[in-house]
Amino acid sequence: VWPARAERAPGPSVFPDFARSATRAWWGALYGPLLEAGVAGLWNDMDEPSVFDGPGGTLPLDARHDADGRATDHAEVHNVYGQLMTRASYEGLLRLPPGQRPFVLTRASFAGGQRYAAVWPGDSSSDWSHLKGSLPMLLGLGLSGFAFAGADVGGFSDDAGPELLARWLQLGVFYPFFRN
């Protein structure tokens, strides 16, 4: 997402076209070696998709997608891109170790995405306003069907002081998904 800043081999990033079912099948099959190594769940991060060096922080809206033979652009696919990536991950895990329930965590989804993943709503700051805001955010996600969701306990960016962390831990035990 920031290829120009890469230490080794800086260059362009490539984003799979998850609007294509063949791409989703390819992506899901890539998890085989991870599962064989003992990985039990997956975390799809930056799946909005994020492009830090681009306009609007995402792919150009005129970037082309092939939705199984129906040509379209990123303006149409943007809001479902994360869900399509999560679907690809979930369906891949479902096929690889038969009989095991897949666990996928995502920070980008769309209506119906609770079928494929738990939701972590992104990087929160270590401050009181983000602790306070986590409650309505998670309640809203729950009311929207995303019952398995949780914010970063203590925040992600910056360092939580002892009082903030203690209070956030006390609140976080009631989150459906706890991540510190």
Short mmCIF file of N, CA and C in Angstrom, two decimals:
data_model
loop_
_atom_site.label_atom_id
_atom_site.label_comp_id
_atom_site.label_asym_id
_atom_site.label_seq_id
_atom_site.Cartn_x
_atom_site.Cartn_y
_atom_site.Cartn_z
N VAL A 1 0.81 -1.19 0.00
CA VAL A 1 0.00 0.00 0.00
C VAL A 1 0.85 1.26 0.00
N TRP A 2 2.11 1.10 0.22
CA TRP A 2 3.04 2.22 0.13
C TRP A 2 4.32 1.75 -0.55
N PRO A 3 4.22 1.30 -1.81
CA PRO A 3 5.36 0.69 -2.49
C PRO A 3 6.54 1.63 -2.68
N ALA A 4 6.29 2.91 -2.85
CA ALA A 4 7.39 3.83 -3.07
C ALA A 4 8.28 3.95 -1.84
N ARG A 5 7.77 3.57 -0.68
CA ARG A 5 8.52 3.67 0.57
C ARG A 5 9.18 2.35 0.97
N ALA A 6 9.07 1.33 0.16
CA ALA A 6 9.64 0.02 0.48
C ALA A 6 11.16 0.11 0.55
N GLU A 7 11.75 -0.57 1.54
CA GLU A 7 13.20 -0.56 1.67
C GLU A 7 13.86 -1.37 0.56
N ARG A 8 13.28 -2.52 0.25
CA ARG A 8 13.82 -3.38 -0.81
C ARG A 8 12.84 -3.41 -1.97
N ALA A 9 13.35 -3.30 -3.14
CA ALA A 9 12.57 -3.43 -4.37
C ALA A 9 11.32 -2.55 -4.37
N PRO A 10 11.48 -1.23 -4.19
CA PRO A 10 10.28 -0.38 -4.26
C PRO A 10 9.67 -0.44 -5.65
N GLY A 11 8.39 -0.36 -5.72
CA GLY A 11 7.71 -0.41 -7.00
C GLY A 11 6.22 -0.44 -6.80
N PRO A 12 5.51 -0.80 -7.83
CA PRO A 12 4.04 -0.77 -7.75
C PRO A 12 3.48 -1.93 -6.92
N SER A 13 2.32 -1.68 -6.32
CA SER A 13 1.56 -2.74 -5.64
C SER A 13 0.55 -3.30 -6.62
N VAL A 14 0.14 -4.51 -6.38
CA VAL A 14 -0.85 -5.15 -7.21
C VAL A 14 -2.01 -5.57 -6.31
N PHE A 15 -3.21 -5.24 -6.71
CA PHE A 15 -4.40 -5.59 -5.94
C PHE A 15 -5.20 -6.63 -6.72
N PRO A 16 -5.43 -7.80 -6.15
CA PRO A 16 -6.23 -8.82 -6.85
C PRO A 16 -7.64 -8.30 -7.14
N ASP A 17 -8.20 -8.74 -8.22
CA ASP A 17 -9.56 -8.36 -8.60
C ASP A 17 -10.53 -9.35 -7.97
N PHE A 18 -10.93 -9.08 -6.73
CA PHE A 18 -11.81 -9.98 -6.01
C PHE A 18 -13.23 -10.00 -6.56
N ALA A 19 -13.54 -9.15 -7.52
CA ALA A 19 -14.85 -9.20 -8.18
C ALA A 19 -14.96 -10.43 -9.07
N ARG A 20 -13.82 -11.06 -9.40
CA ARG A 20 -13.80 -12.27 -10.24
C ARG A 20 -13.81 -13.51 -9.35
N SER A 21 -14.70 -14.43 -9.60
CA SER A 21 -14.77 -15.66 -8.81
C SER A 21 -13.49 -16.48 -8.94
N ALA A 22 -12.84 -16.46 -10.10
CA ALA A 22 -11.58 -17.20 -10.28
C ALA A 22 -10.48 -16.62 -9.40
N THR A 23 -10.46 -15.31 -9.22
CA THR A 23 -9.47 -14.68 -8.34
C THR A 23 -9.74 -15.06 -6.90
N ARG A 24 -11.00 -15.08 -6.49
CA ARG A 24 -11.34 -15.46 -5.12
C ARG A 24 -10.94 -16.91 -4.85
N ALA A 25 -11.14 -17.80 -5.81
CA ALA A 25 -10.73 -19.20 -5.64
C ALA A 25 -9.21 -19.31 -5.54
N TRP A 26 -8.48 -18.58 -6.38
CA TRP A 26 -7.02 -18.57 -6.34
C TRP A 26 -6.54 -18.07 -4.98
N TRP A 27 -7.11 -16.96 -4.51
CA TRP A 27 -6.71 -16.37 -3.23
C TRP A 27 -6.94 -17.35 -2.08
N GLY A 28 -8.09 -17.97 -2.05
CA GLY A 28 -8.41 -18.91 -0.98
C GLY A 28 -7.47 -20.10 -0.94
N ALA A 29 -7.01 -20.55 -2.08
CA ALA A 29 -6.10 -21.69 -2.14
C ALA A 29 -4.71 -21.34 -1.63
N LEU A 30 -4.35 -20.07 -1.61
CA LEU A 30 -3.02 -19.66 -1.15
C LEU A 30 -2.79 -19.94 0.33
N TYR A 31 -3.84 -20.16 1.10
CA TYR A 31 -3.71 -20.35 2.54
C TYR A 31 -3.27 -21.75 2.94
N GLY A 32 -3.22 -22.68 2.00
CA GLY A 32 -2.83 -24.06 2.32
C GLY A 32 -1.54 -24.16 3.12
N PRO A 33 -0.42 -23.58 2.67
CA PRO A 33 0.83 -23.68 3.43
C PRO A 33 0.74 -23.07 4.84
N LEU A 34 -0.04 -22.02 5.00
CA LEU A 34 -0.19 -21.43 6.33
C LEU A 34 -0.91 -22.39 7.27
N LEU A 35 -1.95 -23.02 6.77
CA LEU A 35 -2.67 -23.98 7.60
C LEU A 35 -1.80 -25.18 7.94
N GLU A 36 -1.01 -25.64 6.99
CA GLU A 36 -0.09 -26.75 7.25
C GLU A 36 0.95 -26.38 8.29
N ALA A 37 1.30 -25.10 8.38
CA ALA A 37 2.28 -24.63 9.37
C ALA A 37 1.64 -24.40 10.74
N GLY A 38 0.32 -24.56 10.85
CA GLY A 38 -0.35 -24.44 12.13
C GLY A 38 -1.15 -23.18 12.34
N VAL A 39 -1.24 -22.32 11.33
CA VAL A 39 -2.05 -21.12 11.46
C VAL A 39 -3.51 -21.53 11.56
N ALA A 40 -4.23 -20.97 12.52
CA ALA A 40 -5.61 -21.38 12.74
C ALA A 40 -6.64 -20.35 12.28
N GLY A 41 -6.21 -19.14 12.02
CA GLY A 41 -7.14 -18.11 11.58
C GLY A 41 -6.40 -17.04 10.79
N LEU A 42 -7.15 -16.20 10.11
CA LEU A 42 -6.56 -15.20 9.23
C LEU A 42 -7.09 -13.81 9.55
N TRP A 43 -6.25 -12.82 9.33
CA TRP A 43 -6.62 -11.44 9.55
C TRP A 43 -6.40 -10.68 8.25
N ASN A 44 -7.49 -10.25 7.63
CA ASN A 44 -7.42 -9.42 6.43
C ASN A 44 -7.34 -7.97 6.89
N ASP A 45 -6.20 -7.35 6.63
CA ASP A 45 -5.99 -5.96 7.04
C ASP A 45 -5.73 -5.13 5.80
N MET A 46 -6.02 -3.86 5.87
CA MET A 46 -5.82 -2.92 4.76
C MET A 46 -6.65 -3.35 3.54
N ASP A 47 -7.77 -3.98 3.78
CA ASP A 47 -8.58 -4.52 2.70
C ASP A 47 -9.70 -3.58 2.25
N GLU A 48 -9.50 -2.28 2.45
CA GLU A 48 -10.51 -1.30 2.03
C GLU A 48 -10.62 -1.16 0.52
N PRO A 49 -9.69 -1.18 -0.34
CA PRO A 49 -8.25 -1.27 -0.15
C PRO A 49 -7.61 0.09 0.12
N SER A 50 -6.54 0.09 0.89
CA SER A 50 -5.82 1.31 1.22
C SER A 50 -4.68 1.52 0.24
N VAL A 51 -4.57 2.72 -0.26
CA VAL A 51 -3.45 3.12 -1.11
C VAL A 51 -3.00 4.47 -0.58
N PHE A 52 -1.96 4.47 0.22
CA PHE A 52 -1.55 5.70 0.89
C PHE A 52 -1.02 6.75 -0.07
N ASP A 53 -0.44 6.32 -1.19
CA ASP A 53 0.17 7.27 -2.12
C ASP A 53 -0.76 7.64 -3.27
N GLY A 54 -2.03 7.30 -3.16
CA GLY A 54 -2.95 7.57 -4.25
C GLY A 54 -4.01 8.59 -3.86
N PRO A 55 -4.74 9.08 -4.84
CA PRO A 55 -5.80 10.06 -4.55
C PRO A 55 -6.94 9.40 -3.78
N GLY A 56 -7.39 10.05 -2.74
CA GLY A 56 -8.52 9.52 -1.98
C GLY A 56 -8.18 8.35 -1.08
N GLY A 57 -6.92 7.93 -1.03
CA GLY A 57 -6.52 6.85 -0.15
C GLY A 57 -6.96 5.47 -0.60
N THR A 58 -7.40 5.34 -1.83
CA THR A 58 -7.84 4.04 -2.35
C THR A 58 -7.40 3.91 -3.80
N LEU A 59 -7.81 2.84 -4.44
CA LEU A 59 -7.52 2.69 -5.86
C LEU A 59 -8.22 3.80 -6.64
N PRO A 60 -7.67 4.20 -7.76
CA PRO A 60 -8.38 5.19 -8.59
C PRO A 60 -9.78 4.66 -8.93
N LEU A 61 -10.75 5.52 -8.87
CA LEU A 61 -12.13 5.08 -9.08
C LEU A 61 -12.39 4.57 -10.49
N ASP A 62 -11.50 4.89 -11.43
CA ASP A 62 -11.66 4.36 -12.79
C ASP A 62 -10.84 3.09 -13.03
N ALA A 63 -10.20 2.55 -11.97
CA ALA A 63 -9.50 1.26 -12.11
C ALA A 63 -10.52 0.21 -12.54
N ARG A 64 -10.12 -0.65 -13.46
CA ARG A 64 -11.05 -1.62 -14.04
C ARG A 64 -11.12 -2.90 -13.23
N HIS A 65 -12.31 -3.48 -13.16
CA HIS A 65 -12.56 -4.78 -12.54
C HIS A 65 -13.34 -5.63 -13.54
N ASP A 66 -13.12 -6.93 -13.46
CA ASP A 66 -13.85 -7.87 -14.30
C ASP A 66 -14.74 -8.70 -13.40
N ALA A 67 -15.97 -8.29 -13.24
CA ALA A 67 -16.91 -8.99 -12.36
C ALA A 67 -17.48 -10.19 -13.10
N ASP A 68 -16.65 -11.22 -13.27
CA ASP A 68 -17.04 -12.45 -13.97
C ASP A 68 -17.60 -12.16 -15.36
N GLY A 69 -16.84 -11.36 -16.12
CA GLY A 69 -17.22 -11.05 -17.49
C GLY A 69 -17.97 -9.76 -17.67
N ARG A 70 -18.37 -9.12 -16.58
CA ARG A 70 -19.06 -7.84 -16.67
C ARG A 70 -18.06 -6.76 -16.26
N ALA A 71 -17.56 -6.04 -17.21
CA ALA A 71 -16.57 -5.00 -16.93
C ALA A 71 -17.19 -3.90 -16.09
N THR A 72 -16.44 -3.45 -15.09
CA THR A 72 -16.90 -2.37 -14.23
C THR A 72 -15.68 -1.61 -13.73
N ASP A 73 -15.92 -0.63 -12.88
CA ASP A 73 -14.80 0.15 -12.36
C ASP A 73 -14.79 0.11 -10.83
N HIS A 74 -13.73 0.68 -10.28
CA HIS A 74 -13.57 0.63 -8.82
C HIS A 74 -14.62 1.47 -8.09
N ALA A 75 -15.19 2.47 -8.76
CA ALA A 75 -16.25 3.25 -8.13
C ALA A 75 -17.41 2.34 -7.72
N GLU A 76 -17.67 1.29 -8.51
CA GLU A 76 -18.74 0.35 -8.18
C GLU A 76 -18.28 -0.71 -7.18
N VAL A 77 -17.04 -1.13 -7.26
CA VAL A 77 -16.55 -2.25 -6.46
C VAL A 77 -16.00 -1.82 -5.09
N HIS A 78 -15.61 -0.56 -4.96
CA HIS A 78 -14.91 -0.12 -3.75
C HIS A 78 -15.57 -0.55 -2.44
N ASN A 79 -16.85 -0.32 -2.28
CA ASN A 79 -17.51 -0.61 -1.02
C ASN A 79 -17.62 -2.10 -0.71
N VAL A 80 -17.54 -2.96 -1.70
CA VAL A 80 -17.64 -4.40 -1.45
C VAL A 80 -16.28 -5.10 -1.56
N TYR A 81 -15.22 -4.37 -1.89
CA TYR A 81 -13.91 -4.98 -2.10
C TYR A 81 -13.46 -5.76 -0.87
N GLY A 82 -13.53 -5.17 0.30
CA GLY A 82 -13.11 -5.86 1.52
C GLY A 82 -13.93 -7.10 1.79
N GLN A 83 -15.24 -7.01 1.57
CA GLN A 83 -16.08 -8.19 1.77
C GLN A 83 -15.73 -9.29 0.77
N LEU A 84 -15.44 -8.93 -0.46
CA LEU A 84 -15.07 -9.95 -1.45
C LEU A 84 -13.74 -10.61 -1.09
N MET A 85 -12.80 -9.84 -0.55
CA MET A 85 -11.53 -10.43 -0.10
C MET A 85 -11.78 -11.38 1.08
N THR A 86 -12.62 -10.94 2.01
CA THR A 86 -12.95 -11.77 3.16
C THR A 86 -13.68 -13.04 2.73
N ARG A 87 -14.58 -12.91 1.79
CA ARG A 87 -15.29 -14.08 1.25
C ARG A 87 -14.30 -15.06 0.64
N ALA A 88 -13.33 -14.55 -0.12
CA ALA A 88 -12.32 -15.42 -0.72
C ALA A 88 -11.52 -16.15 0.35
N SER A 89 -11.16 -15.43 1.41
CA SER A 89 -10.40 -16.05 2.51
C SER A 89 -11.25 -17.11 3.21
N TYR A 90 -12.48 -16.77 3.54
CA TYR A 90 -13.38 -17.69 4.23
C TYR A 90 -13.63 -18.96 3.41
N GLU A 91 -13.96 -18.77 2.14
CA GLU A 91 -14.25 -19.93 1.29
C GLU A 91 -13.01 -20.78 1.08
N GLY A 92 -11.83 -20.16 1.00
CA GLY A 92 -10.60 -20.93 0.90
C GLY A 92 -10.36 -21.76 2.14
N LEU A 93 -10.54 -21.17 3.32
CA LEU A 93 -10.38 -21.92 4.57
C LEU A 93 -11.41 -23.03 4.69
N LEU A 94 -12.60 -22.78 4.19
CA LEU A 94 -13.66 -23.78 4.26
C LEU A 94 -13.30 -25.01 3.44
N ARG A 95 -12.61 -24.80 2.32
CA ARG A 95 -12.22 -25.92 1.45
C ARG A 95 -10.97 -26.65 1.93
N LEU A 96 -10.04 -25.92 2.56
CA LEU A 96 -8.73 -26.50 2.85
C LEU A 96 -8.74 -27.52 3.99
N PRO A 97 -9.15 -27.18 5.20
CA PRO A 97 -9.24 -28.22 6.22
C PRO A 97 -10.71 -28.62 6.39
N PRO A 98 -11.17 -29.60 5.64
CA PRO A 98 -12.60 -29.96 5.72
C PRO A 98 -13.03 -30.25 7.16
N GLY A 99 -14.22 -29.77 7.48
CA GLY A 99 -14.78 -30.04 8.80
C GLY A 99 -14.38 -29.04 9.87
N GLN A 100 -13.53 -28.06 9.54
CA GLN A 100 -13.15 -27.05 10.52
C GLN A 100 -13.82 -25.73 10.19
N ARG A 101 -14.25 -25.03 11.23
CA ARG A 101 -14.90 -23.73 11.02
C ARG A 101 -13.83 -22.67 10.80
N PRO A 102 -13.89 -21.95 9.70
CA PRO A 102 -12.89 -20.91 9.42
C PRO A 102 -13.01 -19.73 10.38
N PHE A 103 -11.87 -19.13 10.71
CA PHE A 103 -11.88 -17.87 11.44
C PHE A 103 -11.14 -16.83 10.61
N VAL A 104 -11.86 -15.78 10.25
CA VAL A 104 -11.30 -14.67 9.50
C VAL A 104 -11.68 -13.40 10.25
N LEU A 105 -10.71 -12.51 10.40
CA LEU A 105 -10.94 -11.19 10.99
C LEU A 105 -10.69 -10.16 9.90
N THR A 106 -11.56 -9.18 9.80
CA THR A 106 -11.42 -8.15 8.77
C THR A 106 -11.71 -6.78 9.35
N ARG A 107 -11.27 -5.76 8.65
CA ARG A 107 -11.64 -4.40 9.05
C ARG A 107 -12.45 -3.71 7.97
N ALA A 108 -12.73 -4.39 6.87
CA ALA A 108 -13.54 -3.80 5.81
C ALA A 108 -14.54 -4.84 5.33
N SER A 109 -15.79 -4.44 5.28
CA SER A 109 -16.81 -5.38 4.83
C SER A 109 -17.99 -4.60 4.26
N PHE A 110 -19.09 -5.28 4.15
CA PHE A 110 -20.31 -4.71 3.58
C PHE A 110 -21.47 -5.51 4.13
N ALA A 111 -22.68 -5.09 3.86
CA ALA A 111 -23.87 -5.79 4.35
C ALA A 111 -23.79 -7.27 3.98
N GLY A 112 -23.99 -8.12 4.94
CA GLY A 112 -23.92 -9.57 4.75
C GLY A 112 -22.54 -10.15 5.04
N GLY A 113 -21.56 -9.30 5.28
CA GLY A 113 -20.20 -9.77 5.50
C GLY A 113 -20.01 -10.56 6.78
N GLN A 114 -20.99 -10.50 7.70
CA GLN A 114 -20.88 -11.29 8.93
C GLN A 114 -20.88 -12.78 8.65
N ARG A 115 -21.28 -13.19 7.46
CA ARG A 115 -21.23 -14.60 7.08
C ARG A 115 -19.80 -15.09 6.96
N TYR A 116 -18.86 -14.17 6.73
CA TYR A 116 -17.50 -14.55 6.41
C TYR A 116 -16.47 -14.20 7.48
N ALA A 117 -16.74 -13.24 8.34
CA ALA A 117 -15.67 -12.78 9.22
C ALA A 117 -16.18 -12.06 10.45
N ALA A 118 -15.32 -12.06 11.46
CA ALA A 118 -15.47 -11.16 12.59
C ALA A 118 -14.92 -9.81 12.15
N VAL A 119 -15.34 -8.73 12.82
CA VAL A 119 -14.93 -7.40 12.39
C VAL A 119 -14.15 -6.70 13.49
N TRP A 120 -13.02 -6.17 13.09
CA TRP A 120 -12.22 -5.25 13.90
C TRP A 120 -12.27 -3.95 13.12
N PRO A 121 -12.85 -2.90 13.67
CA PRO A 121 -13.14 -1.72 12.87
C PRO A 121 -11.98 -0.77 12.60
N GLY A 122 -10.77 -1.19 12.77
CA GLY A 122 -9.64 -0.36 12.36
C GLY A 122 -8.85 0.21 13.51
N ASP A 123 -7.85 0.97 13.15
CA ASP A 123 -6.90 1.52 14.11
C ASP A 123 -7.55 2.64 14.93
N SER A 124 -7.66 2.42 16.23
CA SER A 124 -8.14 3.47 17.12
C SER A 124 -6.94 4.10 17.82
N SER A 125 -7.14 5.30 18.27
CA SER A 125 -6.08 5.99 19.02
C SER A 125 -6.22 5.71 20.50
N SER A 126 -5.11 5.77 21.19
CA SER A 126 -5.10 5.56 22.63
C SER A 126 -5.52 6.84 23.33
N ASP A 127 -6.82 7.13 23.27
CA ASP A 127 -7.33 8.29 23.98
C ASP A 127 -8.77 8.01 24.41
N TRP A 128 -9.24 8.84 25.33
CA TRP A 128 -10.54 8.61 25.95
C TRP A 128 -11.69 8.69 24.94
N SER A 129 -11.56 9.53 23.92
CA SER A 129 -12.65 9.65 22.95
C SER A 129 -12.82 8.36 22.15
N HIS A 130 -11.74 7.64 21.90
CA HIS A 130 -11.86 6.39 21.16
C HIS A 130 -12.40 5.28 22.05
N LEU A 131 -12.05 5.30 23.32
CA LEU A 131 -12.68 4.35 24.25
C LEU A 131 -14.19 4.58 24.25
N LYS A 132 -14.59 5.84 24.44
CA LYS A 132 -16.01 6.19 24.47
C LYS A 132 -16.71 5.84 23.15
N GLY A 133 -16.07 6.12 22.05
CA GLY A 133 -16.67 5.86 20.75
C GLY A 133 -16.79 4.39 20.40
N SER A 134 -16.01 3.54 21.07
CA SER A 134 -16.07 2.11 20.75
C SER A 134 -17.42 1.50 21.09
N LEU A 135 -18.08 2.00 22.12
CA LEU A 135 -19.38 1.43 22.49
C LEU A 135 -20.45 1.62 21.43
N PRO A 136 -20.74 2.85 21.02
CA PRO A 136 -21.77 2.99 19.96
C PRO A 136 -21.36 2.34 18.65
N MET A 137 -20.06 2.33 18.37
CA MET A 137 -19.60 1.70 17.14
C MET A 137 -19.89 0.20 17.16
N LEU A 138 -19.54 -0.48 18.24
CA LEU A 138 -19.77 -1.92 18.32
C LEU A 138 -21.25 -2.25 18.45
N LEU A 139 -22.00 -1.42 19.15
CA LEU A 139 -23.45 -1.63 19.22
C LEU A 139 -24.08 -1.48 17.84
N GLY A 140 -23.64 -0.47 17.10
CA GLY A 140 -24.15 -0.28 15.73
C GLY A 140 -23.80 -1.44 14.82
N LEU A 141 -22.57 -1.94 14.95
CA LEU A 141 -22.19 -3.11 14.15
C LEU A 141 -23.08 -4.30 14.51
N GLY A 142 -23.33 -4.49 15.81
CA GLY A 142 -24.19 -5.59 16.25
C GLY A 142 -25.59 -5.47 15.69
N LEU A 143 -26.15 -4.28 15.74
CA LEU A 143 -27.50 -4.06 15.20
C LEU A 143 -27.54 -4.25 13.69
N SER A 144 -26.39 -4.11 13.04
CA SER A 144 -26.30 -4.29 11.59
C SER A 144 -25.99 -5.73 11.20
N GLY A 145 -25.93 -6.62 12.18
CA GLY A 145 -25.69 -8.03 11.89
C GLY A 145 -24.28 -8.51 12.18
N PHE A 146 -23.38 -7.59 12.46
CA PHE A 146 -21.99 -7.97 12.77
C PHE A 146 -21.84 -8.14 14.27
N ALA A 147 -22.33 -9.24 14.78
CA ALA A 147 -22.34 -9.45 16.23
C ALA A 147 -20.95 -9.75 16.79
N PHE A 148 -20.06 -10.33 16.01
CA PHE A 148 -18.73 -10.69 16.50
C PHE A 148 -17.76 -9.60 16.07
N ALA A 149 -17.63 -8.57 16.91
CA ALA A 149 -16.81 -7.41 16.59
C ALA A 149 -16.12 -6.91 17.85
N GLY A 150 -15.00 -6.27 17.67
CA GLY A 150 -14.29 -5.70 18.81
C GLY A 150 -13.26 -4.68 18.37
N ALA A 151 -13.11 -3.64 19.17
CA ALA A 151 -12.12 -2.58 18.90
C ALA A 151 -10.81 -2.92 19.62
N ASP A 152 -9.75 -2.22 19.22
CA ASP A 152 -8.45 -2.39 19.89
C ASP A 152 -8.56 -1.90 21.32
N VAL A 153 -8.42 -2.79 22.28
CA VAL A 153 -8.45 -2.43 23.69
C VAL A 153 -7.13 -1.70 24.01
N GLY A 154 -7.25 -0.49 24.48
CA GLY A 154 -6.07 0.32 24.75
C GLY A 154 -5.68 1.19 23.57
N GLY A 155 -6.34 1.00 22.45
CA GLY A 155 -6.00 1.76 21.25
C GLY A 155 -4.89 1.09 20.48
N PHE A 156 -4.69 1.54 19.27
CA PHE A 156 -3.64 1.01 18.40
C PHE A 156 -2.48 1.98 18.29
N SER A 157 -2.80 3.22 17.96
CA SER A 157 -1.73 4.20 17.81
C SER A 157 -1.55 4.97 19.12
N ASP A 158 -0.35 5.35 19.39
CA ASP A 158 0.05 6.02 20.62
C ASP A 158 0.08 4.99 21.76
N ASP A 159 0.40 5.45 22.95
CA ASP A 159 0.47 4.57 24.12
C ASP A 159 -0.59 4.98 25.12
N ALA A 160 -1.38 4.02 25.54
CA ALA A 160 -2.39 4.29 26.57
C ALA A 160 -1.71 4.42 27.92
N GLY A 161 -2.08 5.44 28.68
CA GLY A 161 -1.59 5.57 30.04
C GLY A 161 -2.24 4.51 30.93
N PRO A 162 -1.73 4.34 32.14
CA PRO A 162 -2.26 3.29 33.03
C PRO A 162 -3.75 3.41 33.30
N GLU A 163 -4.26 4.63 33.56
CA GLU A 163 -5.68 4.80 33.85
C GLU A 163 -6.55 4.46 32.64
N LEU A 164 -6.16 4.95 31.47
CA LEU A 164 -6.91 4.66 30.25
C LEU A 164 -6.90 3.16 29.95
N LEU A 165 -5.75 2.54 30.06
CA LEU A 165 -5.68 1.10 29.78
C LEU A 165 -6.52 0.30 30.76
N ALA A 166 -6.45 0.64 32.04
CA ALA A 166 -7.25 -0.08 33.04
C ALA A 166 -8.74 0.03 32.74
N ARG A 167 -9.19 1.24 32.42
CA ARG A 167 -10.62 1.43 32.13
C ARG A 167 -11.01 0.74 30.82
N TRP A 168 -10.12 0.76 29.83
CA TRP A 168 -10.43 0.12 28.56
C TRP A 168 -10.47 -1.39 28.73
N LEU A 169 -9.59 -1.93 29.55
CA LEU A 169 -9.63 -3.38 29.83
C LEU A 169 -10.94 -3.75 30.51
N GLN A 170 -11.39 -2.90 31.45
CA GLN A 170 -12.66 -3.17 32.13
C GLN A 170 -13.83 -3.16 31.16
N LEU A 171 -13.81 -2.26 30.21
CA LEU A 171 -14.86 -2.22 29.19
C LEU A 171 -14.70 -3.34 28.18
N GLY A 172 -13.47 -3.59 27.77
CA GLY A 172 -13.20 -4.55 26.71
C GLY A 172 -13.63 -5.97 27.02
N VAL A 173 -13.70 -6.33 28.30
CA VAL A 173 -14.14 -7.70 28.61
C VAL A 173 -15.57 -7.94 28.17
N PHE A 174 -16.31 -6.86 27.90
CA PHE A 174 -17.69 -7.00 27.43
C PHE A 174 -17.82 -6.91 25.92
N TYR A 175 -16.71 -6.64 25.22
CA TYR A 175 -16.74 -6.68 23.77
C TYR A 175 -16.93 -8.12 23.32
N PRO A 176 -17.68 -8.37 22.25
CA PRO A 176 -17.78 -9.74 21.75
C PRO A 176 -16.42 -10.31 21.33
N PHE A 177 -15.57 -9.45 20.78
CA PHE A 177 -14.24 -9.86 20.34
C PHE A 177 -13.23 -8.98 21.07
N PHE A 178 -12.37 -9.57 21.88
CA PHE A 178 -11.41 -8.82 22.69
C PHE A 178 -10.02 -8.94 22.07
N ARG A 179 -9.42 -7.80 21.81
CA ARG A 179 -8.06 -7.78 21.25
C ARG A 179 -7.30 -6.64 21.89
N ASN A 180 -6.22 -6.96 22.58
CA ASN A 180 -5.39 -5.92 23.20
C ASN A 180 -4.10 -5.84 22.44
#
